[in-house]
CSV table of C-alpha atoms in Angstrom, one decimal:
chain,number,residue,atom,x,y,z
A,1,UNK,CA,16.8,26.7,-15.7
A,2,UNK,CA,17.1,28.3,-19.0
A,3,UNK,CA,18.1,31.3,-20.0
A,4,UNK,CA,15.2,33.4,-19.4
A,5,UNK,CA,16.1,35.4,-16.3
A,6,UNK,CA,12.1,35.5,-15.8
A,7,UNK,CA,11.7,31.7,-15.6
A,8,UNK,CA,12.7,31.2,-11.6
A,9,UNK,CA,10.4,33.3,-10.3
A,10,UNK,CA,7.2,32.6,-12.7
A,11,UNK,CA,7.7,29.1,-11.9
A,12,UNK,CA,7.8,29.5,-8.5
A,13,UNK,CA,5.0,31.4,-8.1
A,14,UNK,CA,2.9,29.0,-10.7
A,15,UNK,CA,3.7,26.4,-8.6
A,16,UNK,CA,2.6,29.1,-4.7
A,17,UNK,CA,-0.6,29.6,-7.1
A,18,UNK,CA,-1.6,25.8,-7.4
A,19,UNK,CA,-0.1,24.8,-3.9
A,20,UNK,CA,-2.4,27.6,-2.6
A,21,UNK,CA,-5.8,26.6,-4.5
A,22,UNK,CA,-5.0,22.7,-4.2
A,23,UNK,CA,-4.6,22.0,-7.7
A,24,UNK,CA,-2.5,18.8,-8.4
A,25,UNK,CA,0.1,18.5,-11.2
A,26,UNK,CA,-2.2,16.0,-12.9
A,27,UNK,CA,-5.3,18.4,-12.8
A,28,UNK,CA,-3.4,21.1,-14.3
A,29,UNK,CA,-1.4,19.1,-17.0
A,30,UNK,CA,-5.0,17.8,-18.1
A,31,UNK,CA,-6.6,21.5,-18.4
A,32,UNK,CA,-3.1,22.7,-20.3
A,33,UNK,CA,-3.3,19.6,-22.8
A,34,UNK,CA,-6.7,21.1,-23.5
A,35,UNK,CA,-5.3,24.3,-24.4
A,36,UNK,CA,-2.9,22.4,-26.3
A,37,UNK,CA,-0.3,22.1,-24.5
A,38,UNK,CA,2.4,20.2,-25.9
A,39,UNK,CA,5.0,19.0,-23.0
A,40,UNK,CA,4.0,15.6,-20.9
A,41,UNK,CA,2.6,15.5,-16.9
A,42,UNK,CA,6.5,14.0,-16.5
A,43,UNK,CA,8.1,17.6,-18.0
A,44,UNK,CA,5.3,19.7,-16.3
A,45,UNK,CA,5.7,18.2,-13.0
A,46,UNK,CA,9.9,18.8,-13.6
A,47,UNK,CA,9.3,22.1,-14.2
A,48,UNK,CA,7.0,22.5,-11.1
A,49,UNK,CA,10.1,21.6,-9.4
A,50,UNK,CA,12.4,24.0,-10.7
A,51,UNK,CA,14.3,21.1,-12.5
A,52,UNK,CA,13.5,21.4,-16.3
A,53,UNK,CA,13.2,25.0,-18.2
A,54,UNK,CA,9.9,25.1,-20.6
A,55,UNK,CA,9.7,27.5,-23.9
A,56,UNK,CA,7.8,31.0,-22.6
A,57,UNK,CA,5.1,30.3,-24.6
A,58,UNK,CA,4.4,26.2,-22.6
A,59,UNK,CA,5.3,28.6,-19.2
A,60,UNK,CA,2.4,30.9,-20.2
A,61,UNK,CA,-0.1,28.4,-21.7
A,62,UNK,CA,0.3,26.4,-18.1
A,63,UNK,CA,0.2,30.1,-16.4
A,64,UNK,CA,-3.4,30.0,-18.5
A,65,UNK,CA,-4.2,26.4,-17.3
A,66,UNK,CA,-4.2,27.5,-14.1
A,67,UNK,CA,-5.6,30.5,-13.9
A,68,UNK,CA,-8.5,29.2,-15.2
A,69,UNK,CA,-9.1,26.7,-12.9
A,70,UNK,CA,-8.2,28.7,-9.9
A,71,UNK,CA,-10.5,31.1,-11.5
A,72,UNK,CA,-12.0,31.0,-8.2
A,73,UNK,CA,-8.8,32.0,-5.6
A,74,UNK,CA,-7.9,35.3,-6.5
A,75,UNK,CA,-5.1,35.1,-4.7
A,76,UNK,CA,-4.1,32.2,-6.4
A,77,UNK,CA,-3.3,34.4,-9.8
A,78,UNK,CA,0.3,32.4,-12.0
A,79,UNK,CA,1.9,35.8,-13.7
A,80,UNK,CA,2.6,35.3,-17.4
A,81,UNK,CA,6.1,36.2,-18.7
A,82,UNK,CA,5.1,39.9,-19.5
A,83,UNK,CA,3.7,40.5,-16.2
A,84,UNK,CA,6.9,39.8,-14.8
A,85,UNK,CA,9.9,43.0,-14.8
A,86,UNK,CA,11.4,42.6,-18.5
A,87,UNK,CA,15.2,42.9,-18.3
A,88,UNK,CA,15.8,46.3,-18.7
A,89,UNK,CA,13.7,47.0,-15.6
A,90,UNK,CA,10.2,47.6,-16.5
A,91,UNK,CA,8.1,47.7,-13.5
A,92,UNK,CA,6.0,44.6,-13.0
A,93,UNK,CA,2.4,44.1,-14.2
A,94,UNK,CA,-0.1,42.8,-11.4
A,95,UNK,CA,-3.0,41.9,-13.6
A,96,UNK,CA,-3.4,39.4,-15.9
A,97,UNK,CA,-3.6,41.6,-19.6
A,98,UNK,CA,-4.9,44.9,-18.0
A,99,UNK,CA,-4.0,47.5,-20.5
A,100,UNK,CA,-0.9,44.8,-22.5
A,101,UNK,CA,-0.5,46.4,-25.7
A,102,UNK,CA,2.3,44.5,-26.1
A,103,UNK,CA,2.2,41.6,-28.6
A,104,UNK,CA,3.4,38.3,-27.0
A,105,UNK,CA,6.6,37.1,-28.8
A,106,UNK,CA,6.8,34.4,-30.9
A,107,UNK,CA,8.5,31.8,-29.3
A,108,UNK,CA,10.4,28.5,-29.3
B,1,UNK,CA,6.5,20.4,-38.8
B,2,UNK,CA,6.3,17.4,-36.7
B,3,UNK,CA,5.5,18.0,-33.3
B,4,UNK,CA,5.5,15.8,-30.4
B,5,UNK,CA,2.6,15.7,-29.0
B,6,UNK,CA,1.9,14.1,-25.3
B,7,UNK,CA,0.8,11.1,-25.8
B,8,UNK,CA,2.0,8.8,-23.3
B,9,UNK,CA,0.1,11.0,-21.0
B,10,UNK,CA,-3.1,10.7,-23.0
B,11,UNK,CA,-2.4,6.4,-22.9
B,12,UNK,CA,-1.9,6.4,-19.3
B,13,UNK,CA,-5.4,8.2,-19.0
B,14,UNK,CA,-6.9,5.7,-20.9
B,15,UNK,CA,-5.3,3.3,-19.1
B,16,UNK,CA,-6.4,4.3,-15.6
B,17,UNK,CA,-9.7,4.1,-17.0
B,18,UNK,CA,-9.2,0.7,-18.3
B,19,UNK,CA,-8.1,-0.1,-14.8
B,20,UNK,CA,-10.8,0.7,-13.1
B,21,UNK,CA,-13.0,-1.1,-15.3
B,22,UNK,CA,-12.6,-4.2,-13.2
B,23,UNK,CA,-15.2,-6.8,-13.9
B,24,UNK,CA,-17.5,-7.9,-11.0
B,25,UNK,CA,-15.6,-11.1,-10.9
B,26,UNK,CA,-12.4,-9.3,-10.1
B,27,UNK,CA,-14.6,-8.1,-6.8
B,28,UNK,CA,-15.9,-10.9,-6.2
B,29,UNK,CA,-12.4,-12.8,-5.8
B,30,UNK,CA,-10.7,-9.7,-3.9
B,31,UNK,CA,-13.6,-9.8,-1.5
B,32,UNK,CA,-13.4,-13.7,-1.3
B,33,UNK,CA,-9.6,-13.8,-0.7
B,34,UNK,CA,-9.9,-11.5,2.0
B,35,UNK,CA,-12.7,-13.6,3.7
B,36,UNK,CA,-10.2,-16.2,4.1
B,37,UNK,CA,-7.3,-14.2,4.9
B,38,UNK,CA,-9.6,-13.1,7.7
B,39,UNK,CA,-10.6,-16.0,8.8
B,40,UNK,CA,-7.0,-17.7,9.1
B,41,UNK,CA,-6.3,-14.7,10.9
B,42,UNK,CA,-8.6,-14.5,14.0
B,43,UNK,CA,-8.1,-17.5,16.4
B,44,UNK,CA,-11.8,-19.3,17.1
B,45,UNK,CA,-13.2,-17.6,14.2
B,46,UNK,CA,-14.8,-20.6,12.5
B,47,UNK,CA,-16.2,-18.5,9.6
B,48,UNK,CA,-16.0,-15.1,7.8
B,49,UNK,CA,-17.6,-12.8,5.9
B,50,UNK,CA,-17.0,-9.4,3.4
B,51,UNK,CA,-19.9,-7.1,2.8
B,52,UNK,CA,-20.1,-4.6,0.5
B,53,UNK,CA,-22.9,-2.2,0.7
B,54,UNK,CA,-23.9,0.5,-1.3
B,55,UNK,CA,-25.0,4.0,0.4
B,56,UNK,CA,-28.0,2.9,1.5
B,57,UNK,CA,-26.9,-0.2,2.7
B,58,UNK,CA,-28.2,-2.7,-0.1
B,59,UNK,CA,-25.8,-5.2,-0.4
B,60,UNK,CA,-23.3,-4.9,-3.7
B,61,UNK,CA,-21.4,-7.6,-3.2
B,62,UNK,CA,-20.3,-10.4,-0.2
B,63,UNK,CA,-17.8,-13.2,0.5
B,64,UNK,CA,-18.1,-15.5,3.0
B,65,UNK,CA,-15.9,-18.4,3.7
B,66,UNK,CA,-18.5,-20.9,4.5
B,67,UNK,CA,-22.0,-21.6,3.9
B,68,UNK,CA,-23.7,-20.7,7.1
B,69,UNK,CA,-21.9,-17.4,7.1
B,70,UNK,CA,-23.3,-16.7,3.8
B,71,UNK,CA,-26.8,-17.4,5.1
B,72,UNK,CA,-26.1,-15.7,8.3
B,73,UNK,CA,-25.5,-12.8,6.4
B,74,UNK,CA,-28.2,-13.0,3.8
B,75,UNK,CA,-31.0,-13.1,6.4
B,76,UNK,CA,-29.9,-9.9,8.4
B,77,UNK,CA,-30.0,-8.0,5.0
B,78,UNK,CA,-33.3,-9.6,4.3
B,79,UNK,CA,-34.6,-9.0,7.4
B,80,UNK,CA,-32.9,-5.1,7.6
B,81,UNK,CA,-30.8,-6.0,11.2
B,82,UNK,CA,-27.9,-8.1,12.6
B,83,UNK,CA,-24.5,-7.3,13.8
B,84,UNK,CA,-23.1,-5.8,10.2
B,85,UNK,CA,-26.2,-4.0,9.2
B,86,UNK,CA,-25.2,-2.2,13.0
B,87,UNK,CA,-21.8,-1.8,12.1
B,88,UNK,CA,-22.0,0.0,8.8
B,89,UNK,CA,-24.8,2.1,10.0
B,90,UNK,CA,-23.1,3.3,13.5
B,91,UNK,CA,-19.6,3.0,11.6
B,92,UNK,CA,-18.4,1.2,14.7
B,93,UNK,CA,-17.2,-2.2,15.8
B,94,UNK,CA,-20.0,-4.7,16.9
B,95,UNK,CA,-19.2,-7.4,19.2
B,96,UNK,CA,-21.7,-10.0,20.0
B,97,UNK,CA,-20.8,-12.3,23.0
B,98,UNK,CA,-23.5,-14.8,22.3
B,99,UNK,CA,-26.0,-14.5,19.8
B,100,UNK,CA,-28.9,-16.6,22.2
B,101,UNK,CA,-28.8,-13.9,24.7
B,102,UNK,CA,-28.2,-10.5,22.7
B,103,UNK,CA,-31.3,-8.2,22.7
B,104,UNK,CA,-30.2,-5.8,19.7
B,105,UNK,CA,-31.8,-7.8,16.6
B,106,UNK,CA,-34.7,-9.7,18.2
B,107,UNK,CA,-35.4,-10.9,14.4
B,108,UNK,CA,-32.3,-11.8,13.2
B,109,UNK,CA,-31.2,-13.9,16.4
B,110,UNK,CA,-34.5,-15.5,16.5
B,111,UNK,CA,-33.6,-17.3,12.8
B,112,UNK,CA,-30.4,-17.7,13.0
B,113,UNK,CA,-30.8,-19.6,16.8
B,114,UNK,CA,-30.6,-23.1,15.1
B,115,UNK,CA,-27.7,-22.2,13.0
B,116,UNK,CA,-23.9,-23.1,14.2
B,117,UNK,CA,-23.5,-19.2,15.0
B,118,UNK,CA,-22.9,-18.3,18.8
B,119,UNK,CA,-20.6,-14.8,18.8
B,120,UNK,CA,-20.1,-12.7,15.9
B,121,UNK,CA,-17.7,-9.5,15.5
B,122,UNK,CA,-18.0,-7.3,12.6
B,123,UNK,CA,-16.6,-4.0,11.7
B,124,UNK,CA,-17.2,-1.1,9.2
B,125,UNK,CA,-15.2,-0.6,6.0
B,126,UNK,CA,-14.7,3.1,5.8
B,127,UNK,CA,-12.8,4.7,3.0
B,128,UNK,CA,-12.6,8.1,3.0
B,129,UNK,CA,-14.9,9.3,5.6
B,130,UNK,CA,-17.8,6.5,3.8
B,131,UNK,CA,-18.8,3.4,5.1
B,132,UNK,CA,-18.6,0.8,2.6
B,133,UNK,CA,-19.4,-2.1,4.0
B,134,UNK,CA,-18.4,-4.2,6.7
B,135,UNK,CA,-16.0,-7.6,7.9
B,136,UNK,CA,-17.2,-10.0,10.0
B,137,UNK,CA,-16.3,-13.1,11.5
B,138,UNK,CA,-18.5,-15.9,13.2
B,139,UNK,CA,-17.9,-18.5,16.0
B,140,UNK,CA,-19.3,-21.7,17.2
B,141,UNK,CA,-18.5,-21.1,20.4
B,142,UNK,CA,-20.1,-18.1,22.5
B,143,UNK,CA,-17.9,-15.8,24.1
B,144,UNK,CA,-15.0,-16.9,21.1
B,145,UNK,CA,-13.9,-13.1,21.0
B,146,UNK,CA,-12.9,-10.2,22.8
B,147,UNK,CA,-11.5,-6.8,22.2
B,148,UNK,CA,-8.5,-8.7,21.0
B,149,UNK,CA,-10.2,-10.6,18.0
B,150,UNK,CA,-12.0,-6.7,17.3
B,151,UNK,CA,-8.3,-5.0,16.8
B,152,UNK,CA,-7.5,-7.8,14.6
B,153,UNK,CA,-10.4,-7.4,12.7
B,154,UNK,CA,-10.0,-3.8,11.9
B,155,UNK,CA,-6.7,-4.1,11.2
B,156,UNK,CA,-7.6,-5.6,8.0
B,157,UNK,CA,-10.5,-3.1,7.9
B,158,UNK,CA,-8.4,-0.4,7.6
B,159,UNK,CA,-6.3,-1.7,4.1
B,160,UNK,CA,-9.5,-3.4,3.2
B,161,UNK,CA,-11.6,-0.6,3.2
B,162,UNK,CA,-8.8,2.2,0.9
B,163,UNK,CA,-8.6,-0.9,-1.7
B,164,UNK,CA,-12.1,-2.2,-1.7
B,165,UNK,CA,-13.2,1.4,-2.2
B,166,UNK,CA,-11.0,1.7,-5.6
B,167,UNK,CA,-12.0,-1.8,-7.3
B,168,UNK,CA,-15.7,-0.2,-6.0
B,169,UNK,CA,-15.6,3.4,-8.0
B,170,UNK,CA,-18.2,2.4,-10.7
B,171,UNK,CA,-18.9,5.8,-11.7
B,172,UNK,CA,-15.3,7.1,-11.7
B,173,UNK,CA,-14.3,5.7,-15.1
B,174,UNK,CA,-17.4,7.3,-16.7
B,175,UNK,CA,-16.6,10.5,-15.1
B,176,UNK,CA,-12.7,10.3,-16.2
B,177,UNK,CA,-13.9,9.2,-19.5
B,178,UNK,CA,-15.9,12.6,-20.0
B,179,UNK,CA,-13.4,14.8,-18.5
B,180,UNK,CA,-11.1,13.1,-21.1
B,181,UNK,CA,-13.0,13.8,-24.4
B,182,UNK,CA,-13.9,17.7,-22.8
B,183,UNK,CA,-10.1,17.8,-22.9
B,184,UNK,CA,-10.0,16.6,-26.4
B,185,UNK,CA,-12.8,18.5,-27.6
B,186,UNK,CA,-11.3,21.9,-26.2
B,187,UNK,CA,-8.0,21.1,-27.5
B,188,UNK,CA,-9.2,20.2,-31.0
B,189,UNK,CA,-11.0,23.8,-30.5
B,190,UNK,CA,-8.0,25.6,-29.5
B,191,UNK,CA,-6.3,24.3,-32.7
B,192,UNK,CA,-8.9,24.9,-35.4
B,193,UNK,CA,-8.7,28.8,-34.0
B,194,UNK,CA,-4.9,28.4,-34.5
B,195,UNK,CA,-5.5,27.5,-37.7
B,196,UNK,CA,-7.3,30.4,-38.9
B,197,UNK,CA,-5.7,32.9,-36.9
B,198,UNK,CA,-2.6,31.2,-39.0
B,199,UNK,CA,-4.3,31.7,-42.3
B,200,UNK,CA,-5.3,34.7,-41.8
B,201,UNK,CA,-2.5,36.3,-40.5
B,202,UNK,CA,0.2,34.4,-41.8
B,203,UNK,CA,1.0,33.3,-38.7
B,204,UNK,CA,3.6,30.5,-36.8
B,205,UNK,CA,1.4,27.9,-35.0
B,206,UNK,CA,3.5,29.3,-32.0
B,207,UNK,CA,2.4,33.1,-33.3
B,208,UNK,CA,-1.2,32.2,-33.2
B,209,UNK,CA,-1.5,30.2,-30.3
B,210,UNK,CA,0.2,33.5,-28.2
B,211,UNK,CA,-2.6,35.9,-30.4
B,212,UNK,CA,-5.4,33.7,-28.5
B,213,UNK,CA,-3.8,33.7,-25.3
B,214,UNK,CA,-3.1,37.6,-25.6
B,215,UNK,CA,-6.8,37.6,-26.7
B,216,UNK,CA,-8.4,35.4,-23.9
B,217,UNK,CA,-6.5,38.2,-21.2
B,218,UNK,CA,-7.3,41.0,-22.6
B,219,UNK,CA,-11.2,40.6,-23.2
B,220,UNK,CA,-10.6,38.6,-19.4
B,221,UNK,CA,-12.3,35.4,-21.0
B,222,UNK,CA,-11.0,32.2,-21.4
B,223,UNK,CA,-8.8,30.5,-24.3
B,224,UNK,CA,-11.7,27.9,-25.0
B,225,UNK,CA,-14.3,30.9,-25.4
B,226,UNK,CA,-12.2,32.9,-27.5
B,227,UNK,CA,-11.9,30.0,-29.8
B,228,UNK,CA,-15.3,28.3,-29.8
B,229,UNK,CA,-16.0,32.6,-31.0
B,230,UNK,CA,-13.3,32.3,-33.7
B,231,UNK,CA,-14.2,28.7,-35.2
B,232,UNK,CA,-18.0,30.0,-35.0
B,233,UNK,CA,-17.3,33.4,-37.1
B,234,UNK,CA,-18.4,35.3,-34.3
B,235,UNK,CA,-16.9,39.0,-36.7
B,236,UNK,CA,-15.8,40.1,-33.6
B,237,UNK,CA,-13.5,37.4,-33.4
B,238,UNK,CA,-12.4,37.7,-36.2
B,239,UNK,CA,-10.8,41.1,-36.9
């Protein structure tokens, strides 16, 4: 994976979330591509499988893909990149944007 | 910037839905093929027969390998009863020792006496839990099959049934189709917002694309929604 320390475990737990609620790679790539997405099915589906690393903003647009179609499995929540401990140790965030004030980083 | 955007994906969408636009006559053959595949297949059979029905068990399309199968068949959906009519309905194989002395379809047997038909077999075609249609093969001969000829017969059911049930899905392409342009439409969505979050801001493409995503969590609402209020000039949206 790359060199985000972050990027195991949020794909891991993307992939718990759709495993969980059903979802298949081909559902999800679809709802991502229409939040404009920009990797293919092939490079989503790598990355499911902890074989390709995707730029933190594709890991938290798919996070968004499928949060909003398990909208309906609670348990099912994918963390975004902020939600999980930063380097320096910052205690994880367990809801999705409850009280962020921190701006997203631009990425890429 | 160029970007690269995912388009093989978007072809092989199209392309599944191109594929399941098969023409009636692409059916028609399948169903046809496997008649005779049938046929060859079961020892005494001296006819046989593919129905496809749809869910309330009108006839969509039908094979036979001869002509007094076809008729066979056409007068027990005519007359609402036979052999196949029972099979797809009780989702069950139907075995008919001879046709003369059978009780179950008074009506049927009664018109089909004259006819080169003694013992039929037919079985359902189910796909996922849903019956189909059904296979069938006729004898001559009464007493031409047993429990033997029945395994053989869904054997092919089984394959029959998972492929027949593809070629079948009518409504599937319409429904890919709009889940397609949805897609489309949200994505163009998503990128107008971009656009003027961009402009506004002097934003990266990448910058504004996180600003909506910070956007849709924080008000708990969803990336399309937040856009669709943007590219509307909802004021809200736009501060």
């Amino acid at each position: 994976m790359g060199f985000d320390p972050h990027e195991p475990q949020q794909q891991r737990m993307l992939a718990a979330a759709l495993k969980s609620a059903r979802v298949n790679v081909g559902e999800l790539w679809l709802k991502y591509f229409s939040l404009g997405g920009e990797v293919g099915e092939y490079e989503v589906e790598a990355y499911l499988q902890g074989l390709l690393s995707l730029p933190v903003l594709q890991r938290d647009l798919l996070a968004m893909a499928a949060n909003e179609l398990i909208d309906k499995f609670p348990q099912g929540h994918a963390p975004y990149s902020d939600e999980l401990g930063s380097p320096d140790g910052e205690s994880p965030r367990k809801e999705p944007g409850s009280g962020s004030q921190q701006r997203p980083e631009s990425e890429d | 910037m160029a970007r690269k955007l995912p388009l093989d994906e978007l072809s092989t969408v199209i392309a599944r839905i191109q594929g399941l636009l098969l023409t009636e006559e692409k059916v028609d053959r399948a169903v046809r093929l496997l008649a005779r595949a049938i046929k060859d297949s079961v020892s005494g059979a001296t006819g046989a027969g593919v129905s496809i029905l749809d869910s309330r068990g009108r006839r969509t399309s039908s094979a036979s390998t001869d002509e007094v199968v076809t008729r066979a068949d056409a007068l027990q959906y005519d007359l609402g009863q036979g052999p196949c009519l029972t099979a797809w309905a009780m989702e069950e194989t139907v075995i008919v020792r001879d046709v003369v002395t059978d009780p179950r379809w008074p009506d049927w047997t009664d018109v089909v006496r004259d006819m080169p038909i003694r013992s039929v077999v037919s079985t359902p075609l189910i796909a996922e839990q849903e019956c189909i249609g059904a296979l069938k093969i006729y004898s001559d001969r009464a007493d031409a099959f047993g429990d033997e000829a029945a395994r053989v017969l869904e054997l092919f059911a089984a394959p029959a049934a998972t492929l027949l049930a593809n070629i079948q899905a009518s409504e599937a392409p319409h429904r890919i189709s709009e889940a397609l342009a949805e897609s489309l439409h949200s994505r163009d969505l998503v990128n107008r917002a971009c656009g003027i979050l961009m402009q506004r801001h002097s934003l990266t493409v990448d910058m504004a694309l996180a600003e909506l995503m910070r956007r849709a969590r924080r008000q708990n609402s969803t990336l399309g929604q937040i856009s669709a209020d943007i590219v509307a000039g909802i004021p809200a949206a736009l501060e």
